[in-house]
mmCIF file of C-alpha atoms and ligand atoms in Angstrom:
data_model
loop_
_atom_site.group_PDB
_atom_site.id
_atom_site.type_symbol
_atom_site.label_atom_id
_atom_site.label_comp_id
_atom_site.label_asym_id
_atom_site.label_seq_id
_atom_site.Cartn_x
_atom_site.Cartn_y
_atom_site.Cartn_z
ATOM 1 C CA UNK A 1 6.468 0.107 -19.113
ATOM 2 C CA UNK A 2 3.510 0.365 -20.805
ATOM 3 C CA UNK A 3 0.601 -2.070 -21.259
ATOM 4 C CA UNK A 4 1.174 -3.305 -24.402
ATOM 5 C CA UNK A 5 2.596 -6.479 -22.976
ATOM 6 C CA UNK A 6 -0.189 -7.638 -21.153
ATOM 7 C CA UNK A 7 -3.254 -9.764 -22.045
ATOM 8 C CA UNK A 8 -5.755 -6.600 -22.598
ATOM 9 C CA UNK A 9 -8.019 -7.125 -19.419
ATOM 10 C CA UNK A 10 -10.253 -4.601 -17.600
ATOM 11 C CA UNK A 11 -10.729 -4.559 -13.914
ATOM 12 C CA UNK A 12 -13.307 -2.582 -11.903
ATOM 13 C CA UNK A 13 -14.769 -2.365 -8.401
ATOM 14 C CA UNK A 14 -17.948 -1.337 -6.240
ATOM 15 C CA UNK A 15 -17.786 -0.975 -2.559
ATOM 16 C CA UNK A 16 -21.000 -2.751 -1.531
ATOM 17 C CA UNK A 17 -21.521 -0.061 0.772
ATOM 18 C CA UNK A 18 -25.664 0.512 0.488
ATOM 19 C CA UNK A 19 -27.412 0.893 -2.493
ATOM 20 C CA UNK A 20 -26.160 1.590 -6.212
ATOM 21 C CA UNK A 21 -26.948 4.947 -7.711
ATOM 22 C CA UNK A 22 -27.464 6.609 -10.994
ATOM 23 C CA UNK A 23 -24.249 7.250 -10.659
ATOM 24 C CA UNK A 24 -23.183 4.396 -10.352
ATOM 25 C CA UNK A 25 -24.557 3.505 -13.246
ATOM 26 C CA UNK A 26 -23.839 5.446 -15.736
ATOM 27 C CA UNK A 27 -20.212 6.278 -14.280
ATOM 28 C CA UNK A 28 -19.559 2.413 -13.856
ATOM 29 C CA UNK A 29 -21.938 -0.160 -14.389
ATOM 30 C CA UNK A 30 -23.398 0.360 -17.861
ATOM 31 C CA UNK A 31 -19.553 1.283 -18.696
ATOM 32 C CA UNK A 32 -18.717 -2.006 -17.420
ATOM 33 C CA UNK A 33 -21.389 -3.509 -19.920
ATOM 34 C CA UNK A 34 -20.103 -2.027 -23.055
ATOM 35 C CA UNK A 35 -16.707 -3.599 -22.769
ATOM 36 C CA UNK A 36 -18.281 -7.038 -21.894
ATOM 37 C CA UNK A 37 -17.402 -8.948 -25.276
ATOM 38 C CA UNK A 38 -14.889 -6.491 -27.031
ATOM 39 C CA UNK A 39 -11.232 -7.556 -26.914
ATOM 40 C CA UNK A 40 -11.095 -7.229 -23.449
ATOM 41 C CA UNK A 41 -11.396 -10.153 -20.797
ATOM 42 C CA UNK A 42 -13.431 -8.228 -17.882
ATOM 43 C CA UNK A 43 -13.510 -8.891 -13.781
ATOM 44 C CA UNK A 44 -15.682 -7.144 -12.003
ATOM 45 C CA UNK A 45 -15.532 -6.866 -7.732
ATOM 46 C CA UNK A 46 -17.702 -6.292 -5.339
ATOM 47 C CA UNK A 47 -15.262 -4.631 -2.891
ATOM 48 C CA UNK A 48 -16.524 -5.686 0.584
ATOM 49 C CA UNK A 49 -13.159 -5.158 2.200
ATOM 50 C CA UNK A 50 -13.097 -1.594 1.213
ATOM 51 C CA UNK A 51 -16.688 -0.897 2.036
ATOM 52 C CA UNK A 52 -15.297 -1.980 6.102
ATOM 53 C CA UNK A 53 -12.934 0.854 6.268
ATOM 54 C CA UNK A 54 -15.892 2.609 7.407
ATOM 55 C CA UNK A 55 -18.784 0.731 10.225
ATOM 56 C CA UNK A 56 -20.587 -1.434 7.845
ATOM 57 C CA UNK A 57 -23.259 -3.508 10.133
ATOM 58 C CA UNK A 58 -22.451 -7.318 8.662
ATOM 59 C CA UNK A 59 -26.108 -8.027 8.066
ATOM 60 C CA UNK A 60 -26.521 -5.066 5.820
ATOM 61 C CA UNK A 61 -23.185 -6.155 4.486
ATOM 62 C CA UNK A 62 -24.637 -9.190 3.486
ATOM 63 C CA UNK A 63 -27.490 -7.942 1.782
ATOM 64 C CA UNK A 64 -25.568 -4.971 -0.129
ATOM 65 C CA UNK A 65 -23.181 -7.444 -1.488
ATOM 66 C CA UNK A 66 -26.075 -9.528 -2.980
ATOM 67 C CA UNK A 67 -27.708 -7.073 -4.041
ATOM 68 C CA UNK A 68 -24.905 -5.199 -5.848
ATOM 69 C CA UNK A 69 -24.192 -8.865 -7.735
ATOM 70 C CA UNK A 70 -28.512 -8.495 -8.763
ATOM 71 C CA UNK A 71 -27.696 -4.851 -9.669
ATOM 72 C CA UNK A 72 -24.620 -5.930 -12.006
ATOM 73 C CA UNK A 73 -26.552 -8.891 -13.921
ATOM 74 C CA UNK A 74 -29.535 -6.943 -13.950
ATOM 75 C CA UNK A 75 -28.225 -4.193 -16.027
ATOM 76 C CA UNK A 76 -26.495 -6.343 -18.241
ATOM 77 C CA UNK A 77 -23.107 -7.928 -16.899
ATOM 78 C CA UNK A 78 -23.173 -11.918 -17.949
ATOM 79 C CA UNK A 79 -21.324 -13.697 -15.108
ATOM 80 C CA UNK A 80 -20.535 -16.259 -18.171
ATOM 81 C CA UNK A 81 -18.958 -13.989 -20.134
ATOM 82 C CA UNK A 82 -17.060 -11.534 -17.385
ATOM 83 C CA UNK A 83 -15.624 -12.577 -13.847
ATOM 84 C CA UNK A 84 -18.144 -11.658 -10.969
ATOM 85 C CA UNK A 85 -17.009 -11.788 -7.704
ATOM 86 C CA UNK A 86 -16.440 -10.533 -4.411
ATOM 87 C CA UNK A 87 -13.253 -9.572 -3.010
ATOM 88 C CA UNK A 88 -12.811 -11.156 0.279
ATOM 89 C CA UNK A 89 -13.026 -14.253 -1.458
ATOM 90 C CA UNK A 90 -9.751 -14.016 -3.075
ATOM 91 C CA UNK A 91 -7.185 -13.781 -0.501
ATOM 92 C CA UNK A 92 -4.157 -12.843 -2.984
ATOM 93 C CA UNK A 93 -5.972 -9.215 -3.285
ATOM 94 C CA UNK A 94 -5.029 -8.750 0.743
ATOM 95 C CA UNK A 95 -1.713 -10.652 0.435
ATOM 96 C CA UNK A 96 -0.717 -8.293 -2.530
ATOM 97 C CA UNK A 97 -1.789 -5.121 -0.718
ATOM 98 C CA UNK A 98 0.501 -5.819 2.242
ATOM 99 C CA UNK A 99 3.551 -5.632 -0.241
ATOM 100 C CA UNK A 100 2.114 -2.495 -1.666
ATOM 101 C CA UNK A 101 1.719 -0.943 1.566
ATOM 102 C CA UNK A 102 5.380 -1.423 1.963
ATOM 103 C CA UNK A 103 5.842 -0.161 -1.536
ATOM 104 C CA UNK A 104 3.593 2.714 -1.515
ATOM 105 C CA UNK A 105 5.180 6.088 0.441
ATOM 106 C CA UNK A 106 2.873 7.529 3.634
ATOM 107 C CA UNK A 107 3.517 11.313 1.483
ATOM 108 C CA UNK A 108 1.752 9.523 -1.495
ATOM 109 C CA UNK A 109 -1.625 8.771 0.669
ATOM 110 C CA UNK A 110 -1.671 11.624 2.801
ATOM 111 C CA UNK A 111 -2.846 13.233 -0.490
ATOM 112 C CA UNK A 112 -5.636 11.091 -1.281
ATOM 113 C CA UNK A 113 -8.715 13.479 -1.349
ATOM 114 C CA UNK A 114 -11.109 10.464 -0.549
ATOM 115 C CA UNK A 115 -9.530 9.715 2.800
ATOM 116 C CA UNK A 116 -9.165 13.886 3.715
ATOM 117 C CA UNK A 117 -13.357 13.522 2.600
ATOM 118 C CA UNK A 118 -14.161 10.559 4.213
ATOM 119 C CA UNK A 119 -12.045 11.157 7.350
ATOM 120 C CA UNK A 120 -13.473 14.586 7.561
ATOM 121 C CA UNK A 121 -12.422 17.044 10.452
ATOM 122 C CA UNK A 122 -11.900 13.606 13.118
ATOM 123 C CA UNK A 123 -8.852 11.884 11.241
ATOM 124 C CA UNK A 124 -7.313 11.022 14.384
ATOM 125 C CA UNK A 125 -10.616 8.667 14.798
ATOM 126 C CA UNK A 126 -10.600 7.455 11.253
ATOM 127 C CA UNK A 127 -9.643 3.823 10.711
ATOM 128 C CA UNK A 128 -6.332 2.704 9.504
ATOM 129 C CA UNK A 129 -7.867 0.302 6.383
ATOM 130 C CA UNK A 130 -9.295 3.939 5.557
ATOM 131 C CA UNK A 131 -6.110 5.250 4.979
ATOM 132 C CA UNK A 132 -3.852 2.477 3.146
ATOM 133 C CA UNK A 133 -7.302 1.907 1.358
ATOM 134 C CA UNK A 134 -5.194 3.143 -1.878
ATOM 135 C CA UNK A 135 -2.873 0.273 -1.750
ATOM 136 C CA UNK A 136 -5.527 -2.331 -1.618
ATOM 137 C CA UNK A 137 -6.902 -1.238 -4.568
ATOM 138 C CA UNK A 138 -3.965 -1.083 -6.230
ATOM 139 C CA UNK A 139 -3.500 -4.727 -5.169
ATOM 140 C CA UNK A 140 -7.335 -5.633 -6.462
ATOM 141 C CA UNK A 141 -6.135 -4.177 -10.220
ATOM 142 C CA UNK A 142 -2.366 -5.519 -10.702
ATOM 143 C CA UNK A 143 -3.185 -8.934 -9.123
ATOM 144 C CA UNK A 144 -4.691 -9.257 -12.383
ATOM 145 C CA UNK A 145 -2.786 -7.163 -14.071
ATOM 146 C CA UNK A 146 -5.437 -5.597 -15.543
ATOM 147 C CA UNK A 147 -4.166 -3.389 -18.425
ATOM 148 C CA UNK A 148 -7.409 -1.121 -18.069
ATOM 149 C CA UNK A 149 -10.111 0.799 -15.265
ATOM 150 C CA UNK A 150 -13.172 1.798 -16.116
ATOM 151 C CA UNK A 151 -14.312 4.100 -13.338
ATOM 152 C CA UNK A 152 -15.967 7.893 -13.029
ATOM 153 C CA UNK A 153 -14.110 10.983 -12.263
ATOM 154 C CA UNK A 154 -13.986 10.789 -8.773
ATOM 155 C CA UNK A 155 -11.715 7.796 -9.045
ATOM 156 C CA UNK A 156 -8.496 9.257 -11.012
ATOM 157 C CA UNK A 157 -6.425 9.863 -8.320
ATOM 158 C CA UNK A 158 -6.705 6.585 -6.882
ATOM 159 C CA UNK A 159 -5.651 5.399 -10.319
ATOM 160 C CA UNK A 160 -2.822 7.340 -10.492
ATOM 161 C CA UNK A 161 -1.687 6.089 -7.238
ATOM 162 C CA UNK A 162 -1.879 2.756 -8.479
ATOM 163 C CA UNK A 163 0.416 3.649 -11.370
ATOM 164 C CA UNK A 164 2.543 4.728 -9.085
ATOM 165 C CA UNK A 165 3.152 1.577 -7.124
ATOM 166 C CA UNK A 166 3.334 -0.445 -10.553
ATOM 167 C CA UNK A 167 6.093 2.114 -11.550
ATOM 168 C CA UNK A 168 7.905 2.060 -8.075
ATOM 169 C CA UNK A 169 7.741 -1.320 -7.566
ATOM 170 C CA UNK A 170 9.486 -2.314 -11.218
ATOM 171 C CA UNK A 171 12.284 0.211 -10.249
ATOM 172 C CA UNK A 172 12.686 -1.220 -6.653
ATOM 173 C CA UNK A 173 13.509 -4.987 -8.494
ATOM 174 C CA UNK A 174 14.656 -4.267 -11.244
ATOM 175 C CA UNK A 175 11.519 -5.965 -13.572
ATOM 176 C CA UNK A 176 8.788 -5.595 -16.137
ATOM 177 C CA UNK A 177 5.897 -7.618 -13.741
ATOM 178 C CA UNK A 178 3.226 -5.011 -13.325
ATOM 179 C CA UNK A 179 1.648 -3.438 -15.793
ATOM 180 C CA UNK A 180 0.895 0.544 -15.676
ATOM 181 C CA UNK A 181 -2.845 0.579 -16.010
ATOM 182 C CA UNK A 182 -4.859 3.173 -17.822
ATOM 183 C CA UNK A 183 -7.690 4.553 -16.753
ATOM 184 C CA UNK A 184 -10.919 4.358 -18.680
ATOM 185 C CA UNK A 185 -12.825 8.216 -17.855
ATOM 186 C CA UNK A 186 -14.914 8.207 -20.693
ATOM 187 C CA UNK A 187 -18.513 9.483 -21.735
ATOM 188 C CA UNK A 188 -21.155 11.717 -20.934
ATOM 189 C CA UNK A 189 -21.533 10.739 -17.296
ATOM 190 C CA UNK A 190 -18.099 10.220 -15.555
ATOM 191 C CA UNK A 191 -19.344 12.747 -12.685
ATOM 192 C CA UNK A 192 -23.130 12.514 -12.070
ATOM 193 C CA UNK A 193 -23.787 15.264 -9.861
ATOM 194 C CA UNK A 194 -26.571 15.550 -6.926
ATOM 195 C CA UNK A 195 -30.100 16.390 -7.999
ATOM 196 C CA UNK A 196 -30.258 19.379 -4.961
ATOM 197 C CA UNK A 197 -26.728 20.752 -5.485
ATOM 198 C CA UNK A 198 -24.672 20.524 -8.632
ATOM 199 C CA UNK A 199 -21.222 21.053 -7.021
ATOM 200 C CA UNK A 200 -21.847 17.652 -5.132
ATOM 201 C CA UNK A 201 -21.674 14.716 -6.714
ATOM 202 C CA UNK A 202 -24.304 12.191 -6.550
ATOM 203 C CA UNK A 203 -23.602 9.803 -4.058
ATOM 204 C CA UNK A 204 -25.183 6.926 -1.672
ATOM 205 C CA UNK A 205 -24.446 8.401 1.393
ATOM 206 C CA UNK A 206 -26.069 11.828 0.972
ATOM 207 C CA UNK A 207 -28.685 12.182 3.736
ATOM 208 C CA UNK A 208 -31.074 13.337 1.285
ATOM 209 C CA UNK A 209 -32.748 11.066 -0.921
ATOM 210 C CA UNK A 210 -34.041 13.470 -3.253
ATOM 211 C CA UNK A 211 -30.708 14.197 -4.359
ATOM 212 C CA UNK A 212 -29.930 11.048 -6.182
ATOM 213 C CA UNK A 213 -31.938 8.017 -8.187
ATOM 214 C CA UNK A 214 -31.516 4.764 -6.777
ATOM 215 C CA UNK A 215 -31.595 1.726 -8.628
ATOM 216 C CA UNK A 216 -34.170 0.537 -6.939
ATOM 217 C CA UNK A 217 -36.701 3.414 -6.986
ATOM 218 C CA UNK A 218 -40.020 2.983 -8.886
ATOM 219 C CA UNK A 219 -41.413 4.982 -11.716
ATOM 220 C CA UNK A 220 -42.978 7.257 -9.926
ATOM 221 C CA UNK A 221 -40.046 8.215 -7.466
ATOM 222 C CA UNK A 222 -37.564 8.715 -10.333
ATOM 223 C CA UNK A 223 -40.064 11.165 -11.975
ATOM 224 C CA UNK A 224 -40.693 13.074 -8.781
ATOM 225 C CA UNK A 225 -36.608 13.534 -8.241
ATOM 226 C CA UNK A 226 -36.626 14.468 -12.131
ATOM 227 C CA UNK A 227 -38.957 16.947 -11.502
ATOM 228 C CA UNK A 228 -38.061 18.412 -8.288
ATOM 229 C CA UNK A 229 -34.285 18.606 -9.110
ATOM 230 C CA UNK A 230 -32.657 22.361 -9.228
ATOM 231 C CA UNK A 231 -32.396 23.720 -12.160
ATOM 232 C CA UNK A 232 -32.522 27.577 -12.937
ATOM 233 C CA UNK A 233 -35.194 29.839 -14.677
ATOM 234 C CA UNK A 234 -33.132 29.677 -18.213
ATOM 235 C CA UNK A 235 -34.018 27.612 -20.867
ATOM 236 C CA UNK A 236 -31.701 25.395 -22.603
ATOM 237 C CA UNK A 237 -29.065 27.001 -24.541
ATOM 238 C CA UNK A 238 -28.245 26.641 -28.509
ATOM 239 C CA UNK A 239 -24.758 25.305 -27.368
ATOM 240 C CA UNK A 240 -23.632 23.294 -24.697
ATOM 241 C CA UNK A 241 -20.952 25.495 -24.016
ATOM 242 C CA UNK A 242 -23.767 27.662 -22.985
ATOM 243 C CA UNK A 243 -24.083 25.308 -20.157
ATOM 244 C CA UNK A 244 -20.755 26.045 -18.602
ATOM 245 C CA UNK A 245 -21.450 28.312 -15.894
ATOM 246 C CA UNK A 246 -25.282 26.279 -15.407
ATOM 247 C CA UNK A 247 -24.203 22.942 -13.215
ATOM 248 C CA UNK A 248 -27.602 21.650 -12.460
ATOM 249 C CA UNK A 249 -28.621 22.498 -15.985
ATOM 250 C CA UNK A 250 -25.645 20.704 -17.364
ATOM 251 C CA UNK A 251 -25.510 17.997 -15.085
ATOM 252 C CA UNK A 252 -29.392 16.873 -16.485
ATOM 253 C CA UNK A 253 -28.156 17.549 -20.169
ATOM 254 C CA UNK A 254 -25.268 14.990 -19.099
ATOM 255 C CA UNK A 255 -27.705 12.548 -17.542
ATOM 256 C CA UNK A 256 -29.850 12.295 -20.257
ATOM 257 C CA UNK A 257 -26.921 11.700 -23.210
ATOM 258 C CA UNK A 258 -25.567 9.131 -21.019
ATOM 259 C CA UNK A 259 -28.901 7.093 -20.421
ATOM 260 C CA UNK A 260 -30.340 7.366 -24.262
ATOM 261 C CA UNK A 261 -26.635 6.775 -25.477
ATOM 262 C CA UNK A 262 -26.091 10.018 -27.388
ATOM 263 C CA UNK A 263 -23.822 13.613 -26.769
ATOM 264 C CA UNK A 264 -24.545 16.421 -24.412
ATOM 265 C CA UNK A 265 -24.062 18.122 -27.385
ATOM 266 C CA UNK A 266 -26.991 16.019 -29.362
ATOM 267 C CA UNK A 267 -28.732 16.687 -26.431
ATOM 268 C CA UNK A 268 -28.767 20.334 -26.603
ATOM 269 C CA UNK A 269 -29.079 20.425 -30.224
ATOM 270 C CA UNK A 270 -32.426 18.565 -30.017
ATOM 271 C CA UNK A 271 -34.060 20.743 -26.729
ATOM 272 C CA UNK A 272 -32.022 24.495 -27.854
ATOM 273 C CA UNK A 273 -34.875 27.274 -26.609
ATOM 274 C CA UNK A 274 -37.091 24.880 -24.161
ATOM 275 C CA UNK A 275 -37.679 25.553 -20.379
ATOM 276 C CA UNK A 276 -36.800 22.860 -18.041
ATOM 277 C CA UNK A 277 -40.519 22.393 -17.547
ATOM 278 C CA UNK A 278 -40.749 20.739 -21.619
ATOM 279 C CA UNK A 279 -37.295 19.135 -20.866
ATOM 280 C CA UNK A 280 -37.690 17.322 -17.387
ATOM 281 C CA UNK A 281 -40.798 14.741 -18.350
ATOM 282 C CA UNK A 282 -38.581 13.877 -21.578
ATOM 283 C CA UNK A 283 -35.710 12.931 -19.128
ATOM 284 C CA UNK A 284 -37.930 11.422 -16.568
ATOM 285 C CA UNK A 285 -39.679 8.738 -19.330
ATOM 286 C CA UNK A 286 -36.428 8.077 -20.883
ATOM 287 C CA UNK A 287 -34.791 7.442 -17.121
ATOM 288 C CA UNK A 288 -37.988 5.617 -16.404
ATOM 289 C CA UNK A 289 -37.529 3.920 -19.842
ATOM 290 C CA UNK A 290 -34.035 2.676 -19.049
ATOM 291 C CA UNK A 291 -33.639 2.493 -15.245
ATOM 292 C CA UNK A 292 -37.239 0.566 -14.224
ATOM 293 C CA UNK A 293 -36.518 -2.944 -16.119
ATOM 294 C CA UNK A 294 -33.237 -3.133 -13.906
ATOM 295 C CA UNK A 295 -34.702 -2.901 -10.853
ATOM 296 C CA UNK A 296 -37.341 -5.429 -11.034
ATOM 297 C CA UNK A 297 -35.086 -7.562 -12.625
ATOM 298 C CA UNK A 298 -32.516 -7.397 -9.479
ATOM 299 C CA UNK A 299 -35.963 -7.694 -7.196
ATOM 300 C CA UNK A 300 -36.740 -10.846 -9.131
ATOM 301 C CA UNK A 301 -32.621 -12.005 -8.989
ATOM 302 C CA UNK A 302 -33.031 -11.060 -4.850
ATOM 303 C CA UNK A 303 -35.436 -13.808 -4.536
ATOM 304 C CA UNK A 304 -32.936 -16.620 -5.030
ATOM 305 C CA UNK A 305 -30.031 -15.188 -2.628
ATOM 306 C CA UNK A 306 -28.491 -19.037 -2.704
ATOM 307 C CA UNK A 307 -28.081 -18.188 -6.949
ATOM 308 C CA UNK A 308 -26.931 -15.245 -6.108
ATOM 309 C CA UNK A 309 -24.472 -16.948 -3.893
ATOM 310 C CA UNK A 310 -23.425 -19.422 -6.333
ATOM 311 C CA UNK A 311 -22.383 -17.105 -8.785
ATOM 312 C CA UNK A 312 -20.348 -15.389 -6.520
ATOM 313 C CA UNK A 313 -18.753 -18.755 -5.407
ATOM 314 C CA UNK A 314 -18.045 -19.379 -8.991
ATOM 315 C CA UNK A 315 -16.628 -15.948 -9.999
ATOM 316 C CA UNK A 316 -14.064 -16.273 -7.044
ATOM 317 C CA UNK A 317 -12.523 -19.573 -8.381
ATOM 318 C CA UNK A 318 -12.141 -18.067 -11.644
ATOM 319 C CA UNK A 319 -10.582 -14.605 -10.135
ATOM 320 C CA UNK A 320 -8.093 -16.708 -7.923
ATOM 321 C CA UNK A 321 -7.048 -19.003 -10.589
ATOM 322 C CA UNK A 322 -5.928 -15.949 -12.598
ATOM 323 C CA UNK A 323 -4.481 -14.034 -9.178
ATOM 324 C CA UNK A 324 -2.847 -17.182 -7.468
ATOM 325 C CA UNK A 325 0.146 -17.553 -10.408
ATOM 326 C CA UNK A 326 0.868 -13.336 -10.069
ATOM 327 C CA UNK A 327 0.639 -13.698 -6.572
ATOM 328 C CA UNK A 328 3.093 -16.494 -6.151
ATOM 329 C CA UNK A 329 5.754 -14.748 -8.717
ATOM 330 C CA UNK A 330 5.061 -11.527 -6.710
ATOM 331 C CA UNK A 331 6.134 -13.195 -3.230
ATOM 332 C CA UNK A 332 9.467 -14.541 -5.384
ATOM 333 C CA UNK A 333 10.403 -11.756 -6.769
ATOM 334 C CA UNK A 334 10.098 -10.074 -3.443
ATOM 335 C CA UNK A 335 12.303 -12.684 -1.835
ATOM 336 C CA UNK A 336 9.734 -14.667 -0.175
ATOM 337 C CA UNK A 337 11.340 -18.424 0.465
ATOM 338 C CA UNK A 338 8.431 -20.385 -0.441
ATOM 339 C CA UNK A 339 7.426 -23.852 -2.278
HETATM 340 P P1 TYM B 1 -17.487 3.434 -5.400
HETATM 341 O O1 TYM B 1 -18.046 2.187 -4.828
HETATM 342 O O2 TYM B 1 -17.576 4.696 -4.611
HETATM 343 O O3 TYM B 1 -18.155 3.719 -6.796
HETATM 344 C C1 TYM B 1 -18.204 2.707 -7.810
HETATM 345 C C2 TYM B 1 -18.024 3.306 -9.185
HETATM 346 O O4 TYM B 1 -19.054 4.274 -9.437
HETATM 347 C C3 TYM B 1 -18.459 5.504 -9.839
HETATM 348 N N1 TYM B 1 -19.278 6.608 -9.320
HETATM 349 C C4 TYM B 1 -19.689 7.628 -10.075
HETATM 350 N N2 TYM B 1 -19.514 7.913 -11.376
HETATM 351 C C5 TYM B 1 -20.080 9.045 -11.847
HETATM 352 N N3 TYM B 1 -20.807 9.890 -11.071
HETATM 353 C C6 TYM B 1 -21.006 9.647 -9.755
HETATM 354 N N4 TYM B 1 -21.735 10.469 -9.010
HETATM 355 C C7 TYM B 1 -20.437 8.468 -9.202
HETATM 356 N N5 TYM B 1 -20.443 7.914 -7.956
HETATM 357 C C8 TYM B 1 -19.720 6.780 -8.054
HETATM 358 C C9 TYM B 1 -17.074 5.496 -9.196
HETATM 359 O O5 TYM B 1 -16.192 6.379 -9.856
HETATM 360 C C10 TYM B 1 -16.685 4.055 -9.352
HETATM 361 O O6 TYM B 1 -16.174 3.807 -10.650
HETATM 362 N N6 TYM B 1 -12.565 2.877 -4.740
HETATM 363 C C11 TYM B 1 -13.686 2.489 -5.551
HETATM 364 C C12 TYM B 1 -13.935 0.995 -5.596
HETATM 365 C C13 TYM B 1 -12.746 0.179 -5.976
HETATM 366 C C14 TYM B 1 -12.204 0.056 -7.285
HETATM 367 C C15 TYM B 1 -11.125 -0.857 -7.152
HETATM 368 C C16 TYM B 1 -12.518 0.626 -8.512
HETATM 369 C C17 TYM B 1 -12.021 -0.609 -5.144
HETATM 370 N N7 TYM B 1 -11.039 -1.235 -5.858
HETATM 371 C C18 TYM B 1 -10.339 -1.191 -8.246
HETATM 372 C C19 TYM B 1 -11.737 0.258 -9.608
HETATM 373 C C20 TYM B 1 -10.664 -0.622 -9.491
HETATM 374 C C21 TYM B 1 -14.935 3.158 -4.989
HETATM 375 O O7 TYM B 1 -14.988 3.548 -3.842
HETATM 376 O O8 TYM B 1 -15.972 3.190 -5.861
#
């Protein structure tokens, strides 16, 4: 089935797992932002039961989760207008994930390149959340049965997975209940890659700080990382097919359509025949432009964590009022003898 069916509603996620990243942003969050008042009603999670499938140390917990919620309103998410919550506060997400883990086959997640990643060489040692991990986000989508994902790159195979379940789970019964979601991989920057190595991808838990942007750096610390990312001794190409075989090159070109809301191609159009040297300060004051208002405004929002709170408390009523009904004809359909 497709989604034509359903309400048109887009659900996305952020383990609160440390801080946010350029990536982040431009893969997710500022994604998130531009479907914020189209036809789309929009719930967005702070995942803090996924971030626990590896050691999390609950006071940093705390503070992540808060200051992912500062992160989303600072960069534009209106907790009015979407659903902003975090996921532990909606029980139906866990409650639904147990029937997908009994829907979803052990073959299907033994090929989930996140776990083999994040698992690494010790899988014997890795936890078992870590594993099913796939089913519980399946859960956190089709409990609302969100008809679309925004998400980067890295991401697709957990969304196929999730179409999956949807599909198997209609077969098993015999019904039309959960929609197949589509996923939303769109734009310039669905793959951020590292600053130090452009066959990584830019991500919080890379030891090295250098190779990504946080949210919360200051001018000056984004312009350093501008200016001390790799690049190579060419200058910029007339096409950005040129770019194909340059990763670092091509990763800034992609950086800089995605923050001043333009093409790679645009991009490369505008800079064709200038050295990195003429084309790293333009990145760094437009980065600087766009990225510094967001971070004082989530240092001003992480003044008043009990706001913060509220908000939270308030998103979570409206996610469960939406979740309870699907859960309950989930748990019927199932065969669940209930009230
Ligand atoms: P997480 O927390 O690792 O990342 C959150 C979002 O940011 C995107 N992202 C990137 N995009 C481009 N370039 C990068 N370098 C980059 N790094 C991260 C991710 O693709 C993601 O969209 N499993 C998810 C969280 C989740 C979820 C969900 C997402 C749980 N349940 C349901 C969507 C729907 C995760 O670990 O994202």
């Amino acid at each position: 089935m497709s989604t034509t069916s359903f309400t048109p509603r887009v659900f996305s996620g952020i383990q609160p797992s440390g801080g946010l990243t350029l990536g982040n942003y431009l893969g997710a969050i500022k994604r998130f932002v531009d479907m914020q008042g189209s036809d789309f009603e929009t719930i967005y999670c702070m995942v803090d039961l996924h971030a626990i499938t590896v050691w999390q140390d609950p006071e940093q917990l705390v503070h992540a989760t808060r200051e992912l919620c500062a992160g989303f309103i600072a960069s534009g998410i209106d907790p009015e207008q979407s659903i902003l919550f975090n996921q532990s506060q909606v029980a139906e997400h866990t409650q639904l994930a147990w029937i997908f883990n009994c829907v979803a086959r052990m073959g299907w997640l033994n090929r989930m390149t996140q776990f083999k990643d994040k698992a690494g060489k010790n899988r014997e040692n890795a936890s078992v959340g870590l594993f099913a991990y796939p089913a519980l986000m399946a859960a956190d989508i089709l409990i609302y049965h969100a008809t679309h994902v925004p998400v980067g790159e890295d991401q697709k195979q957990h969304l196929e997975l999730t179409r999956d379940i949807a599909i198997k789970f209609n077969n098993d019964f015999g019904v039309d209940f959960f929609p197949v979601t589509e996923p939303v991989i769109e734009g310039a920057a669905t793959r951020v890659m590292s600053l130090r190595d452009g066959s990584k991808k830019m991500s919080k838990s890379d030891p090295s700080d250098m190779s990504r942007i946080n949210l919360t750096d200051d001018a000056d610390a984004i312009a350093q990382k501008i200016r001390k990312a790799k690049t190579d001794p060419e200058p910029l190409p007339e096409t950005f097919e040129g770019l194909s075989e340059r990763p670092e090159a091509r990763n800034l070109v992609n950086i800089y359509a995605a923050l001043a809301d333009t093409t790679p191609q645009a991009v490369v159009a505008e800079f064709a025949g200038q050295q990195f040297g003429q084309f790293k300060p333009r990145l760094a004051e437009v980065a600087v432009e766009k990225l510094t208002p967001i971070s004082t405004e989530m240092s001003r929002l992480m003044a008043d964590p009990a706001e913060i709170d509220r908000i939270l408390a308030t998103g979570s009523g409206r996610a469960r009022e939406i979740a309870a009904p699907i859960l309950k004809k989930t748990y019927e359909i199932v065969g669940m003898v209930g009230a």
